[in-house]
């Protein structure tokens, strides 16, 4: 099974920066890209709260919003339609996990290559497991 690990590293009152790794067969981390999410909050505020840490199944489906196939996290408590997609700041997340190849002080960029890589990996594996810590 394809396994990913999202390590949340920088947490502010507006956003959460992290790094996404693929876990290989030897249980070693292989860096894939940077992540950006909403702030971590004890109580959910619509469109301003990161999902809870945990382990989620991820599949690729057609996004009606983005009009293309994107990774979708399944069974996320208190959320629906949580995707992995491109975007630059927490204003683009609405609870989703943004991915990009470059990290800035308050943003990420070069998102398309990260989204394409992750989507391809999951499609080839049929599904993946994403652990968020």
Short mmCIF file of C-alpha atoms in Angstrom, two decimals:
data_model
loop_
_atom_site.label_atom_id
_atom_site.label_comp_id
_atom_site.label_asym_id
_atom_site.label_seq_id
_atom_site.Cartn_x
_atom_site.Cartn_y
_atom_site.Cartn_z
CA UNK A 1 0.00 0.00 0.00
CA UNK A 2 1.13 3.53 -0.76
CA UNK A 3 1.69 5.45 2.48
CA UNK A 4 2.20 9.16 3.04
CA UNK A 5 3.16 11.05 6.19
CA UNK A 6 2.30 14.73 6.62
CA UNK A 7 4.41 16.30 9.36
CA UNK A 8 3.01 19.61 10.59
CA UNK A 9 5.97 21.83 11.46
CA UNK A 10 5.07 25.53 11.70
CA UNK A 11 1.79 26.43 13.38
CA UNK A 12 0.39 29.97 13.58
CA UNK A 13 -3.03 31.38 14.38
CA UNK A 14 -3.79 31.54 10.62
CA UNK A 15 -1.97 28.64 8.96
CA UNK A 16 -0.08 25.39 9.37
CA UNK A 17 3.02 24.56 7.31
CA UNK A 18 4.25 21.03 6.89
CA UNK A 19 6.14 18.58 4.75
CA UNK A 20 4.71 15.57 2.93
CA UNK A 21 6.72 12.36 2.75
CA UNK A 22 6.25 9.02 1.05
CA UNK A 23 7.02 6.12 3.39
CA UNK A 24 9.00 3.49 1.50
CA UNK A 25 9.16 -0.28 2.03
CA UNK A 26 11.97 0.16 4.58
CA UNK A 27 9.76 2.56 6.58
CA UNK A 28 12.01 5.47 5.59
CA UNK A 29 10.74 8.95 4.70
CA UNK A 30 11.14 10.30 1.17
CA UNK A 31 10.39 14.04 0.92
CA UNK A 32 7.77 14.88 -1.72
CA UNK A 33 6.70 18.49 -1.16
CA UNK A 34 5.60 21.19 1.26
CA UNK A 35 2.06 21.52 2.59
CA UNK A 36 -0.08 24.38 3.81
CA UNK A 37 -3.30 24.09 5.78
CA UNK A 38 -5.58 26.29 7.82
CA UNK A 39 -4.77 26.86 11.48
CA UNK A 40 -5.20 23.98 13.92
CA UNK A 41 -8.08 24.83 16.26
CA UNK A 42 -9.79 23.06 19.14
CA UNK A 43 -13.18 24.01 17.74
CA UNK A 44 -13.94 24.03 14.01
CA UNK A 45 -14.50 27.37 12.31
CA UNK A 46 -15.86 26.82 8.80
CA UNK A 47 -13.21 27.37 6.11
CA UNK A 48 -10.58 28.33 8.73
CA UNK A 49 -9.68 25.08 10.48
CA UNK A 50 -7.26 22.28 9.59
CA UNK A 51 -8.51 18.72 9.80
CA UNK A 52 -7.60 16.68 12.86
CA UNK A 53 -4.36 14.73 12.95
CA UNK A 54 -5.01 11.10 12.13
CA UNK A 55 -4.82 8.48 9.42
CA UNK A 56 -7.00 8.78 6.32
CA UNK A 57 -7.60 6.76 3.18
CA UNK A 58 -6.98 8.79 0.02
CA UNK A 59 -8.38 8.07 -3.44
CA UNK A 60 -8.42 10.05 -6.67
CA UNK A 61 -11.81 11.23 -7.94
CA UNK A 62 -13.13 13.93 -10.25
CA UNK A 63 -13.49 17.25 -8.45
CA UNK A 64 -16.61 19.11 -9.54
CA UNK A 65 -15.10 22.33 -8.17
CA UNK A 66 -11.71 22.07 -9.90
CA UNK A 67 -12.95 20.11 -12.95
CA UNK A 68 -10.11 17.60 -12.79
CA UNK A 69 -9.08 14.47 -10.93
CA UNK A 70 -7.63 15.20 -7.49
CA UNK A 71 -6.88 13.23 -4.32
CA UNK A 72 -9.81 13.03 -1.89
CA UNK A 73 -9.47 12.18 1.82
CA UNK A 74 -12.19 9.82 3.06
CA UNK A 75 -14.03 9.81 6.39
CA UNK A 76 -12.61 13.06 7.79
CA UNK A 77 -14.48 13.88 11.03
CA UNK A 78 -16.57 17.10 10.80
CA UNK A 79 -15.48 17.71 7.17
CA UNK A 80 -16.53 16.62 3.69
CA UNK A 81 -14.82 17.02 0.34
CA UNK A 82 -11.31 17.40 1.77
CA UNK A 83 -8.86 17.31 -1.12
CA UNK A 84 -5.15 17.64 -1.77
CA UNK A 85 -4.75 20.44 -4.31
CA UNK A 86 -2.74 23.49 -5.27
CA UNK A 87 -3.02 26.92 -3.69
CA UNK A 88 -0.77 29.51 -2.18
CA UNK A 89 -2.16 30.70 1.17
CA UNK A 90 -4.58 29.58 3.86
CA UNK A 91 -7.28 31.54 1.99
CA UNK A 92 -7.15 28.79 -0.66
CA UNK A 93 -7.60 25.82 1.69
CA UNK A 94 -11.12 25.70 3.19
CA UNK A 95 -9.88 22.73 5.24
CA UNK A 96 -8.03 21.05 2.37
CA UNK A 97 -4.32 20.24 2.21
CA UNK A 98 -2.44 22.50 -0.21
CA UNK A 99 0.79 21.19 -1.73
CA UNK A 100 3.69 22.96 -3.42
CA UNK A 101 7.37 22.54 -4.21
CA UNK A 102 8.48 25.87 -2.66
CA UNK A 103 7.84 27.17 0.86
CA UNK A 104 7.72 30.90 1.61
CA UNK A 105 7.20 32.72 4.92
CA UNK A 106 3.37 32.70 4.70
CA UNK A 107 2.71 30.73 1.53
CA UNK A 108 3.73 27.92 -0.80
CA UNK A 109 4.17 27.96 -4.57
CA UNK A 110 4.99 25.82 -7.61
CA UNK A 111 1.92 23.74 -6.83
CA UNK A 112 1.11 22.08 -10.17
CA UNK A 113 4.11 19.68 -10.15
CA UNK A 114 3.34 18.60 -6.57
CA UNK A 115 -0.34 17.98 -7.30
CA UNK A 116 0.47 16.07 -10.49
CA UNK A 117 3.04 13.86 -8.75
CA UNK A 118 0.81 12.99 -5.79
CA UNK A 119 -2.23 12.37 -7.99
CA UNK A 120 -0.22 10.08 -10.30
CA UNK A 121 1.19 8.12 -7.37
CA UNK A 122 -2.25 7.53 -5.85
CA UNK A 123 -3.87 6.64 -9.19
CA UNK A 124 -1.19 4.03 -9.85
CA UNK A 125 -1.64 2.55 -6.37
CA UNK A 126 -5.48 2.86 -6.56
CA UNK A 127 -5.53 4.34 -3.05
CA UNK A 128 -3.18 5.56 -0.35
CA UNK A 129 -2.97 6.06 3.37
CA UNK A 130 -2.18 9.55 4.68
CA UNK A 131 -1.06 9.90 8.28
CA UNK A 132 -1.08 13.46 9.64
CA UNK A 133 0.95 14.23 12.76
#
